[in-house]
Coordinates of C-alpha atoms (C1' of nucleotides) in Angstrom, one line a residue:
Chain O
X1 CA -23.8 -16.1 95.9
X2 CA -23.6 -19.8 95.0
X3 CA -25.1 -21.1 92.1
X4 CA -25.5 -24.5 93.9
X5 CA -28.0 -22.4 96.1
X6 CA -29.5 -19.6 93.3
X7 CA -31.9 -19.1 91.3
X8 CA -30.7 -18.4 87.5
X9 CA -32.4 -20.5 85.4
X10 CA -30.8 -20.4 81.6
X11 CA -32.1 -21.7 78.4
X12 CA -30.1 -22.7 75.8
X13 CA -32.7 -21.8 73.6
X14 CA -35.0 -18.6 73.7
X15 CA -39.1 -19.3 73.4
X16 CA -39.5 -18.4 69.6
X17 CA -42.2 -15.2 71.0
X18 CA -38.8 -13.6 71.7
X19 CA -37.8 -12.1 68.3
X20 CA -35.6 -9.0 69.1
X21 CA -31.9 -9.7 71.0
X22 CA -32.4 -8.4 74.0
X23 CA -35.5 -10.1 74.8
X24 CA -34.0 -13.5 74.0
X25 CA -31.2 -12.8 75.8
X26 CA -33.0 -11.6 78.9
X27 CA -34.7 -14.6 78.6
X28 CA -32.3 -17.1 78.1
X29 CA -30.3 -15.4 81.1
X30 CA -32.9 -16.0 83.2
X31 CA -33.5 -12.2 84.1
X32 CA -37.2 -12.0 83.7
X33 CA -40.2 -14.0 83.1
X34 CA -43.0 -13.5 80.6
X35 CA -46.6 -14.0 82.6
X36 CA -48.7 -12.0 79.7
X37 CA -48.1 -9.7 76.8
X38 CA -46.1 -6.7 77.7
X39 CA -46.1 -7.9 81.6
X40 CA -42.9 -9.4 83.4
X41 CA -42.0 -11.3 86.8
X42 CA -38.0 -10.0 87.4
X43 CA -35.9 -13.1 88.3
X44 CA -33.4 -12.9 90.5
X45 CA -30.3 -11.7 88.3
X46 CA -32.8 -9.4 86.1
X47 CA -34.1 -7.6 89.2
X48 CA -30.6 -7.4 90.5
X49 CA -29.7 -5.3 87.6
X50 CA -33.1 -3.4 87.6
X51 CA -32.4 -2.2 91.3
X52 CA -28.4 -1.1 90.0
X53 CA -29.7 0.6 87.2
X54 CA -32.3 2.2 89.4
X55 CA -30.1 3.1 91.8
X56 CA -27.6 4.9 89.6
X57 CA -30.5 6.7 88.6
X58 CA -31.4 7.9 92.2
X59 CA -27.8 9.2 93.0
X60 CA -27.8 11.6 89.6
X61 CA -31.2 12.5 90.7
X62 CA -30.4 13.7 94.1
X63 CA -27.4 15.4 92.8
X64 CA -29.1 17.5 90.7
X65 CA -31.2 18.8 93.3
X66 CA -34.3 16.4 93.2
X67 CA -36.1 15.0 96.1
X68 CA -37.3 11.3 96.3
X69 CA -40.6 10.7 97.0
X70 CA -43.2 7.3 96.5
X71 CA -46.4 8.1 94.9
X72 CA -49.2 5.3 94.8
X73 CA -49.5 3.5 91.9
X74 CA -53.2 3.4 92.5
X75 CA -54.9 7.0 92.0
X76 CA -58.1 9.0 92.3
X77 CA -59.7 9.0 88.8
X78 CA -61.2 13.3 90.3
X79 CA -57.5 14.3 90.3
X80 CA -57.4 13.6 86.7
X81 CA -60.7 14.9 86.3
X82 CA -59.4 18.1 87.6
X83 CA -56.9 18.3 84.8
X84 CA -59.3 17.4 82.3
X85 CA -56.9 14.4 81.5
X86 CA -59.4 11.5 82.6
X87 CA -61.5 11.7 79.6
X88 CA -58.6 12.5 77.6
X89 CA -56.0 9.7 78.1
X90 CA -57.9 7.1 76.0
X91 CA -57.5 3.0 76.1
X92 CA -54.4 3.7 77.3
X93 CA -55.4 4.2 80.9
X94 CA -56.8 1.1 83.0
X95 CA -59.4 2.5 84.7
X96 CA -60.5 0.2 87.9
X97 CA -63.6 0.8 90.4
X98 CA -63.1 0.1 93.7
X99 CA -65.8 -1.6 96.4
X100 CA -67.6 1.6 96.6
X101 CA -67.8 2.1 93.1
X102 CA -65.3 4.5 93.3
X103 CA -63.5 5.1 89.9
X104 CA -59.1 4.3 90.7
X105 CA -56.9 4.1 87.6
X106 CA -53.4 2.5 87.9
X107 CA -50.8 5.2 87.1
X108 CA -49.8 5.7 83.4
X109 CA -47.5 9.0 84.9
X110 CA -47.8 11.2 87.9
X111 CA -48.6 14.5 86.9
X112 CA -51.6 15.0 88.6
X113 CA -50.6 12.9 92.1
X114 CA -47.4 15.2 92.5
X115 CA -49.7 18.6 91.7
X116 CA -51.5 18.0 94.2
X117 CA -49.0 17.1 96.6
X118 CA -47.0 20.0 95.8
X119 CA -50.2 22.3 96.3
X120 CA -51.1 21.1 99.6
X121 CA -48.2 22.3 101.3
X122 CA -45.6 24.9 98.9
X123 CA -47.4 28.5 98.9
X124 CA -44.4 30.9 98.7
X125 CA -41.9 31.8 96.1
X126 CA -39.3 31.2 99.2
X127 CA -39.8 27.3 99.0
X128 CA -38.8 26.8 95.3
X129 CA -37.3 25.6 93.2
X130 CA -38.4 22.4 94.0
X131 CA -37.9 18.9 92.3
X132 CA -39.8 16.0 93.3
X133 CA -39.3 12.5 92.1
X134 CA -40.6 8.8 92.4
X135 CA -39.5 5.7 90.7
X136 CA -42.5 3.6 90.8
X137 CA -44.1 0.9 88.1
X138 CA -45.9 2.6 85.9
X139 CA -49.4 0.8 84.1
X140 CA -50.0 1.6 80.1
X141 CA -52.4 -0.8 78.2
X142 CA -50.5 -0.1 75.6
X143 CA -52.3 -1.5 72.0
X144 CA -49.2 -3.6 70.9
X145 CA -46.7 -4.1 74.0
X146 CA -43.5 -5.8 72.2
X147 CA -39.8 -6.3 72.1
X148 CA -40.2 -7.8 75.5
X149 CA -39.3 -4.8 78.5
X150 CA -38.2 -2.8 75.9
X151 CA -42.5 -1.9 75.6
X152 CA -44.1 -3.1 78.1
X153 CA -47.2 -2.7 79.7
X154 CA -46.6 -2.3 83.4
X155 CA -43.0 -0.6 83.2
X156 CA -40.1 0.8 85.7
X157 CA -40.1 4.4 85.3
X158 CA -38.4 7.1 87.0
X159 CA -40.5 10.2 86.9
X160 CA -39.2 13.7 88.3
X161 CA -41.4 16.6 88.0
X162 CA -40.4 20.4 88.8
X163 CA -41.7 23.4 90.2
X164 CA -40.7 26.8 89.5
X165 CA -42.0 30.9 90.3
X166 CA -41.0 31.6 86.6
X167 CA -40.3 30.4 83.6
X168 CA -36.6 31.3 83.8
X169 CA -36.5 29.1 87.3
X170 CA -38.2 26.6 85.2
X171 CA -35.4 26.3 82.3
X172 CA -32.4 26.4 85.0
X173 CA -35.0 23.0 86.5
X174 CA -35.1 21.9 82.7
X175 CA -31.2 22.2 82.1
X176 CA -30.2 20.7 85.7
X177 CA -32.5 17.4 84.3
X178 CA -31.0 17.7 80.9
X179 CA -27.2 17.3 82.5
X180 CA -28.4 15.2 85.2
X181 CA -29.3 12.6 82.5
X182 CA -26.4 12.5 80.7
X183 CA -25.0 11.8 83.5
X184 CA -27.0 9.1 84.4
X185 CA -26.7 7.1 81.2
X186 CA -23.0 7.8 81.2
X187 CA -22.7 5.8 84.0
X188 CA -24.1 2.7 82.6
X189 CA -21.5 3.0 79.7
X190 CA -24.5 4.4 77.3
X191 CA -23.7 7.0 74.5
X192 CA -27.0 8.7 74.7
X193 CA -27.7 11.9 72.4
X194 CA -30.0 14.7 73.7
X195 CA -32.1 15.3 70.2
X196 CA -35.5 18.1 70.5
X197 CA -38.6 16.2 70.8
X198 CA -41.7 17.4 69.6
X199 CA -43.0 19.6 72.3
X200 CA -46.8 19.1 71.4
X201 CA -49.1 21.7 72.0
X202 CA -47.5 23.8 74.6
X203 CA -45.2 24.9 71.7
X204 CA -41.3 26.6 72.8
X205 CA -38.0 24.2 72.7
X206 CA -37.8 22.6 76.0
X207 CA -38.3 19.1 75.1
X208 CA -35.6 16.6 74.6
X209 CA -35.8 13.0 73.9
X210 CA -32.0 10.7 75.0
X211 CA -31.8 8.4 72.4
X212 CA -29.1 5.9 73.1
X213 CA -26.8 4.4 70.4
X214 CA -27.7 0.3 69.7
X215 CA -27.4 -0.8 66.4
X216 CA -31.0 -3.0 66.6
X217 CA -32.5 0.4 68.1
X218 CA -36.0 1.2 66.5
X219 CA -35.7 4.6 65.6
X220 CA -33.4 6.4 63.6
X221 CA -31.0 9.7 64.7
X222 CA -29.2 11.8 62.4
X223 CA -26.7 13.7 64.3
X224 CA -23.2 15.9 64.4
X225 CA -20.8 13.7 65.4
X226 CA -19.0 16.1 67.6
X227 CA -22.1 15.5 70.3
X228 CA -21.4 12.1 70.6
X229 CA -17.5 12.9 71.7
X230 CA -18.6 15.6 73.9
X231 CA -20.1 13.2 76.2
X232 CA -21.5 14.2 79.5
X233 CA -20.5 17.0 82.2
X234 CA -19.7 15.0 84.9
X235 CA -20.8 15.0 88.2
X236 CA -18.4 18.5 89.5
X237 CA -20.7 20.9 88.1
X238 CA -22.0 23.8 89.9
X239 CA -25.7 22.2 90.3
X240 CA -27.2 25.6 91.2
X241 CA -25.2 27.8 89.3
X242 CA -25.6 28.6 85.5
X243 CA -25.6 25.6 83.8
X244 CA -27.1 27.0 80.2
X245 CA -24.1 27.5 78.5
X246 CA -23.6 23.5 79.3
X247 CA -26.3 22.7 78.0
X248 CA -26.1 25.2 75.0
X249 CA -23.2 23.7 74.5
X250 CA -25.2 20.2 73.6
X251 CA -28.1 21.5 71.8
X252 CA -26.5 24.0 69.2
X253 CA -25.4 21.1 67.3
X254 CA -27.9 18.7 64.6
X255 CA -29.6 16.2 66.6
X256 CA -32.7 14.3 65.1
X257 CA -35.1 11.8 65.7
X258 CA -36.2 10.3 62.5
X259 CA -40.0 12.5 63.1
X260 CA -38.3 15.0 63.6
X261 CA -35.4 14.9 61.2
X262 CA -35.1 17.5 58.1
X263 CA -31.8 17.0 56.3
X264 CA -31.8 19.8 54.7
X265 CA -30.5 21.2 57.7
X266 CA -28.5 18.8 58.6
X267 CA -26.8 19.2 55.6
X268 CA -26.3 22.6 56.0
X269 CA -25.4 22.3 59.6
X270 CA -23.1 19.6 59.5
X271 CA -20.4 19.0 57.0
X272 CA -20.3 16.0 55.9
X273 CA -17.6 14.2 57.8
X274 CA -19.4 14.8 61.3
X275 CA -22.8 13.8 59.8
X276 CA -23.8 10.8 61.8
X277 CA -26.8 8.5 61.1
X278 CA -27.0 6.0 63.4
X279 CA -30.1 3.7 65.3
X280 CA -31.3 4.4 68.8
X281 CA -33.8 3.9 71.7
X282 CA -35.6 6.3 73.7
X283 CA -34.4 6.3 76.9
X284 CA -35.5 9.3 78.5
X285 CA -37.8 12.2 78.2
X286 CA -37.8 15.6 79.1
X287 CA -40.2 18.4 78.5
X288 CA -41.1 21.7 80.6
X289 CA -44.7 22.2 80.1
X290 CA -45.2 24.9 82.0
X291 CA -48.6 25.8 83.7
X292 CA -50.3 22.8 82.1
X293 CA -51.5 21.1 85.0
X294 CA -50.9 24.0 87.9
X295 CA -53.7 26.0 86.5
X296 CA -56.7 24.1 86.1
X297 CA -55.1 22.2 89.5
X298 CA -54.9 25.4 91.5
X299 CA -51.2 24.8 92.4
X300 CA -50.4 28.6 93.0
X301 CA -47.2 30.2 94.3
X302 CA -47.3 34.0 95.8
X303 CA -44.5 35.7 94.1
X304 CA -42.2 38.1 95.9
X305 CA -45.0 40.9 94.7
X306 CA -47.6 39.1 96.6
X307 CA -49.4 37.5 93.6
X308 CA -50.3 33.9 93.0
X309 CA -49.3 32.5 90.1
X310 CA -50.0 28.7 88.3
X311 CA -46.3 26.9 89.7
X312 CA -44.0 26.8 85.8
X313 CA -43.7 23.3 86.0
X314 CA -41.8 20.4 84.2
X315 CA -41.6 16.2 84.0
X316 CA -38.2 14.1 83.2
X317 CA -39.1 10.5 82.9
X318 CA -36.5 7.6 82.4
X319 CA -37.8 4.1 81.5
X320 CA -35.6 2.2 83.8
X321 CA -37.0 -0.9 83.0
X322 CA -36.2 -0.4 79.3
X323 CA -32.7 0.5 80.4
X324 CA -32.4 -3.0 81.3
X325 CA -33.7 -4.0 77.7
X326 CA -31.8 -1.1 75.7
X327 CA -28.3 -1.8 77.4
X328 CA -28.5 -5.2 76.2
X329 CA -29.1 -3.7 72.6
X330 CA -26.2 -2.4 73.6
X331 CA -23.9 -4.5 74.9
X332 CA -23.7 -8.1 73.8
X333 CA -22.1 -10.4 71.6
X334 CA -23.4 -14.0 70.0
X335 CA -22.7 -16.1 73.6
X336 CA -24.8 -13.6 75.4
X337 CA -25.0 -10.2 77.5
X338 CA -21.8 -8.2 78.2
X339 CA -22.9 -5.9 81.4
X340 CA -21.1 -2.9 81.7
X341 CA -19.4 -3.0 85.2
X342 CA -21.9 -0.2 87.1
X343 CA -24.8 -3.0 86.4
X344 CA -23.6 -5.9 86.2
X345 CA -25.9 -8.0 88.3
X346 CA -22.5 -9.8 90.0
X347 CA -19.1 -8.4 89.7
X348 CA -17.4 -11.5 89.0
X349 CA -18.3 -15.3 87.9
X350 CA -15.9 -17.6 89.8
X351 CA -16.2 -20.7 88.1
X352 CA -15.1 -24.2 89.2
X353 CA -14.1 -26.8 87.1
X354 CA -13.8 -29.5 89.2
X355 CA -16.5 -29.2 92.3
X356 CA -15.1 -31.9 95.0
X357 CA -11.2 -31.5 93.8
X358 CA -9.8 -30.3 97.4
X359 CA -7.1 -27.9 96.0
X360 CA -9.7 -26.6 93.4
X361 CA -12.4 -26.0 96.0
X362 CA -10.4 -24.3 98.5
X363 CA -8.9 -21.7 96.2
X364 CA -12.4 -21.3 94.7
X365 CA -13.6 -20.4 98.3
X366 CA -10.7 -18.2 98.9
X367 CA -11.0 -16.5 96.1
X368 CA -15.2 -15.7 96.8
X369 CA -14.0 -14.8 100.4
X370 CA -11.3 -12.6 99.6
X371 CA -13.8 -10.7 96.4
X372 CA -16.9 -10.5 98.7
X373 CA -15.2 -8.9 101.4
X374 CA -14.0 -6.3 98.4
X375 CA -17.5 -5.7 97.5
X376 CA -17.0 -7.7 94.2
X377 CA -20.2 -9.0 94.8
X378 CA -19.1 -13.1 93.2
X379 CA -20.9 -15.1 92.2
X380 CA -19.4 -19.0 92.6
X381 CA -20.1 -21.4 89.9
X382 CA -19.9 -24.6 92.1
X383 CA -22.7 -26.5 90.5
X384 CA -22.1 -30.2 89.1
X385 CA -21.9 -29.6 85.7
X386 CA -19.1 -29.7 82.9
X387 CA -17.3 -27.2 82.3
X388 CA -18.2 -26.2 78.4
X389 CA -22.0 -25.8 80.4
X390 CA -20.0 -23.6 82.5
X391 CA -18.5 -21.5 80.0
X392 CA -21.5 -21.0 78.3
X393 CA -23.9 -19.9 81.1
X394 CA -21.4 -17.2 82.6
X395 CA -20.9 -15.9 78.6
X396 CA -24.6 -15.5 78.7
X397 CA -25.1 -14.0 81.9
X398 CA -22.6 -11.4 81.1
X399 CA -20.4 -11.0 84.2
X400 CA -17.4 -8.5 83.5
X401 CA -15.3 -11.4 85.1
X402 CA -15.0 -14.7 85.0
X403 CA -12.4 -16.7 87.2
X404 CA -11.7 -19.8 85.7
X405 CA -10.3 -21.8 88.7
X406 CA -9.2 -25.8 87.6
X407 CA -6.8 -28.4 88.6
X408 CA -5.0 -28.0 85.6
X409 CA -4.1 -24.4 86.2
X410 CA -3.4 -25.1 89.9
X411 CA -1.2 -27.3 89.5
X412 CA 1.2 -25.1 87.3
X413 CA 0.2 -22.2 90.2
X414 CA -2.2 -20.6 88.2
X415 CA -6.0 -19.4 87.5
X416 CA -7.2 -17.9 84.7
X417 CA -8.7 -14.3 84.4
X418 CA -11.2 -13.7 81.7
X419 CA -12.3 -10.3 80.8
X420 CA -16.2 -10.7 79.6
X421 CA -16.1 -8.1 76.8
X422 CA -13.0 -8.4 75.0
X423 CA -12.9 -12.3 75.6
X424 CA -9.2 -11.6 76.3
X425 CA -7.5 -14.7 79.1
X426 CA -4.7 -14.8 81.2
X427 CA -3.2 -17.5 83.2
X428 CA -1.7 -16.1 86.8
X429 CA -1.6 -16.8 90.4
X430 CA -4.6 -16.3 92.4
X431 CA -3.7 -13.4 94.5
X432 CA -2.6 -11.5 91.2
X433 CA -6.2 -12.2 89.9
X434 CA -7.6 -11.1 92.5
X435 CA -5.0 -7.7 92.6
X436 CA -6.7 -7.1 89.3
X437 CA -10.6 -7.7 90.2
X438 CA -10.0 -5.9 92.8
X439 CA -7.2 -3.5 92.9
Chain G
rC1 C1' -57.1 -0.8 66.0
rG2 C1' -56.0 -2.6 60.5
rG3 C1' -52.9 -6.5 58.1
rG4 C1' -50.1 -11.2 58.7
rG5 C1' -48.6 -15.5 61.5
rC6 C1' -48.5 -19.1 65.5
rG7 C1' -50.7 -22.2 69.9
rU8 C1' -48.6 -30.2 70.2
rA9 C1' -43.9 -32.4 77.1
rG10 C1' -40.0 -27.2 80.7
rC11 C1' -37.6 -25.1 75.8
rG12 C1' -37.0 -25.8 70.3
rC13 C1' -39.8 -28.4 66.7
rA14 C1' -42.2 -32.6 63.4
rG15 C1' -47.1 -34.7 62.7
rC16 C1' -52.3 -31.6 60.3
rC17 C1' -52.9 -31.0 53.5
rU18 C1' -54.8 -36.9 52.6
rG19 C1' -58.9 -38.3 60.2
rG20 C1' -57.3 -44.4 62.7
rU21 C1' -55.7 -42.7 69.4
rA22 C1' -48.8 -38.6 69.5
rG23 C1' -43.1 -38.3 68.0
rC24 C1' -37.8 -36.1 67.6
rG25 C1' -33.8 -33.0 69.9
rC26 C1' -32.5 -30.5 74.3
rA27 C1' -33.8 -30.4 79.4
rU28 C1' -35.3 -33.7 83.8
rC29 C1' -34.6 -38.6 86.9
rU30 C1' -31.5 -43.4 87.7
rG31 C1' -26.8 -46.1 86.8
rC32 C1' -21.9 -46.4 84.8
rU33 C1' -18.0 -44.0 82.3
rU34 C1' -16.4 -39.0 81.8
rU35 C1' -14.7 -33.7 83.2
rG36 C1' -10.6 -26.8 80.4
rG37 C1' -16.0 -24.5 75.8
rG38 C1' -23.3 -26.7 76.4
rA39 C1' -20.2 -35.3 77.2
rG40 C1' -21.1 -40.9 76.0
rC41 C1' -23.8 -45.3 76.8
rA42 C1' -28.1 -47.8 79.0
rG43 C1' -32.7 -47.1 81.1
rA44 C1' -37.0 -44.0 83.0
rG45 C1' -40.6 -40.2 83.8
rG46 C1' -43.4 -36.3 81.7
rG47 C1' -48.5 -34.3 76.9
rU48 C1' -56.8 -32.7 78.8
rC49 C1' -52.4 -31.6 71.2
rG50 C1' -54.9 -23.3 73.9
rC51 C1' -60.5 -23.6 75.2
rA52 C1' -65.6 -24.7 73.8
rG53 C1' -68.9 -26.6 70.5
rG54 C1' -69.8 -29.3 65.8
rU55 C1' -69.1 -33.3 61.8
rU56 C1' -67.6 -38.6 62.0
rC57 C1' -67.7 -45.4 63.9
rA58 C1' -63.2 -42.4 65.0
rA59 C1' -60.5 -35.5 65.5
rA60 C1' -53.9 -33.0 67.2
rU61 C1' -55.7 -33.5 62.0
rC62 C1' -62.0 -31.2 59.1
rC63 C1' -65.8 -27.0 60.4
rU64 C1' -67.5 -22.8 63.8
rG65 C1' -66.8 -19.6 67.8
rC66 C1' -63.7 -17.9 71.6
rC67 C1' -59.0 -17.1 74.2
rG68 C1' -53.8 -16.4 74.2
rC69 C1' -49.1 -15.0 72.0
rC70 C1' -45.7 -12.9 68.2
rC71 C1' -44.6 -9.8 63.8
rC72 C1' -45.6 -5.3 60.4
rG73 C1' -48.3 -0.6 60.4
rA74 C1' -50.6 3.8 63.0
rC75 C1' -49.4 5.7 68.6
rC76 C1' -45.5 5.9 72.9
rA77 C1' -40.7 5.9 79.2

RNA sequence: CGGGGCGUAGCGCAGCCUGGUAGCGCAUCUGCUUUGGGAGCAGAGGGUCGCAGGUUCAAAUCCUGCCGCCCCGACCA
């Protein structure tokens, strides 16, 4: 892409409603656009990241075994009835009628929608496990949306929900979601930390929030240090085989959310060399709930004996919208956003100093030619502008790369290669810059 | 929803207390000079001062109501 010809408009300074980092910085990028509390227009570079991020989240998805599917965001207001959640939901919900006076609501979460998909066609025992998922825009009227994305009102969220004869099928569901997600945010360069959520009413321990390390997080985690090094499992696991000692593996150790914290405990289980507090942001959310929403829904599966039984089911939700918010938290430095490389809405920020110097123009178009066809995905600064204004705007957008292409440089032979996060420069030869972008 | 704050040009702000017909920086446009970390000079354009009432000879400024936005708290991907 060419600047001359995009759409990315910067600010040098952030609207003052933007108090929190990220926000200003999405802002000041140029990502999104604020049209009213808690609601967003993506810009092109903000929705460029939103569909990586997304997409990183569909391939761990589908390797785990889940099925994509799109649900409406627009739903019956009887299916909720049926679970007794329309009444229950509360302010939260934004309850529309339609021109027959038909009472819609626009999707807070998918519970209900998927139920009753799933019970219109899976009878048998023989069709499960089953995992469906959707990653659709999501609609809470939330009292106090804030820290821009980060809460929003209409939000990105990728919701998978499972389906199980038992509950043991139901935990092997539970702990391929549990890996699958650590996965996920490993991928985008995020230390996220599995700690046991509050499981409500339903009671047991299958509930796990992924809090993700950022130092301006909101909420607090006390943790054992040792499950911050373990990292994730990678993607060679045996998906269908038994994955519990994984995941034991990653939920024997302390892990607590500030609600949910008790340090005596973590005292006791932790010495205190591995206790970690640190600050995080919810990320994701797991929980198996079990026949909540199969039994008063009627989705029944015959068992091998013949008898229908209420599906075991379970939701996983990731606010990939946040994710765009929370990796900023992240990742970033006083000039602006440092994408890691898997999101990074370009690959690389060609930038050229002189626009209308021949020799500077040519290996500026060389050098976009040669990284486009390498699936660098550049993105050519050729607008009319100095270079400090130059600088500044490809620090703030975050690129992992910047190519700093001059007739200075040139004439000794030379471009420079700047790596984004460590600021670190180097002065060589085009084709060696390019053997390094783009090995 | 309770508490606090803020709405003046695209963005950041001053002016309001003490009413007299709107200003600064950045951005934008034109010209010239510049060009390796957000240039300089000269000129230009752009504002129903959130909205609606009221007080007054006169309202951005005072009063009332409403709307919007932000922050803290209680709740949440």
């Amino acid at each position: 892409m060419r600047l001359s010809r995009y759409f990315m408009p910067t600010l040098r300074d952030a609207p003052a409603d933007a108090q929190i980092v990220s926000h200003r910085l999405m802002l000041r990028a140029g990502l999104v656009r604020q049209e009213a509390a808690g609601i967003y227009a993506w810009l092109p570079l903000g929705l460029r990241v939103l569909r990586k991020i997304e997409q990183i989240v569909r391939e761990e998805m589908d390797r785990a075994g889940a099925v994509e599917i799109l649900m409406p965001t627009l739903q019956l207001a009887d299916l909720w009835r049926e679970s007794g959640r329309y009444d229950d939901y509360g302010e939260e919900m934004l309850r529309i009628k339609d021109r027959h006076e038909r009472d819609l609501l626009y999707g807070p979460t998918a519970e209900e929608v998927v139920t009753d998909i799933f019970r219109s066609y899976v009878r048998s025992y023989k069709d499960l496990p089953k995992n469906l998922y959707n990653i659709q825009w999501k609609f809470r009227d939330e009292r106090r949306p804030r820290f821009g994305v980060m809460r929003g009102r209409e939000f990105l969220m990728k919701d998978a929900y499972s389906f199980d004869v038992d509950e043991a099928g139901a935990r092997a569901s539970y702990n391929r979601m549990f890996l699958a997600y650590l996965n996920t945010f490993a991928r985008m360069e995020l230390q996220a930390i599995p700690v046991r959520a509050d499981t409500g009413p339903i009671g047991g321990d299958l509930s796990h929030e992924f809090i993700i390390l950022a130092e301006t997080g909101e909420s607090e985690v006390f943790a054992h240090r040792d499950l911050v090094e373990m990292g994730a499992p990678g993607p060679d696991i045996d998906w269908f085989g038994d994955l519990q000692p994984l995941v034991d593996q990653r939920t024997r150790l302390y892990a607590a959310s500030d609600e949910m914290h008790d340090q005596a405990r973590f005292e006791a289980e932790a010495p205190p060399e591995k206790r970690m507090t640190a600050r995080g942001i919810e990320v994701g959310h797991i929980f198996y709930f079990g026949e909540k929403y199969s039994k008063p829904m009627k989705a029944v599966i015959a068992g091998s004996d013949g008898v229908e039984r209420p599906a075991q089911m379970g939701s996983y939700g990731v606010g990939v919208s946040r994710l765009v918010a929370a990796i900023i938290e992240a990742s970033h430095d006083d000039a602006g956003i440092i994408w890691p490389e898997s999101v990074a809405p370009y690959g690389v920020g060609i930038i050229n100093l002189r626009p209308g110097d021949a020799a500077v123009d040519a290996a500026c178009e060389r050098a976009y030619a040669a990284l486009t066809t390498a699936g660098k995905e550049p993105l050519l600064d050729d607008r009319d502008e100095r270079p400090g204004a130059k600088f500044a705007s490809l620090d703030l957008v975050g690129l992992p790369w910047q190519l700093i292409i001059g007739p200075k440089g040139l004439a000794e032979g030379n471009v420079e290669l700047k790596r984004r996060a460590t600021g670190e420069r180097q002065a060589m030869p085009l084709e060696a810059a390019l053997k390094v972008i783009a090995p």
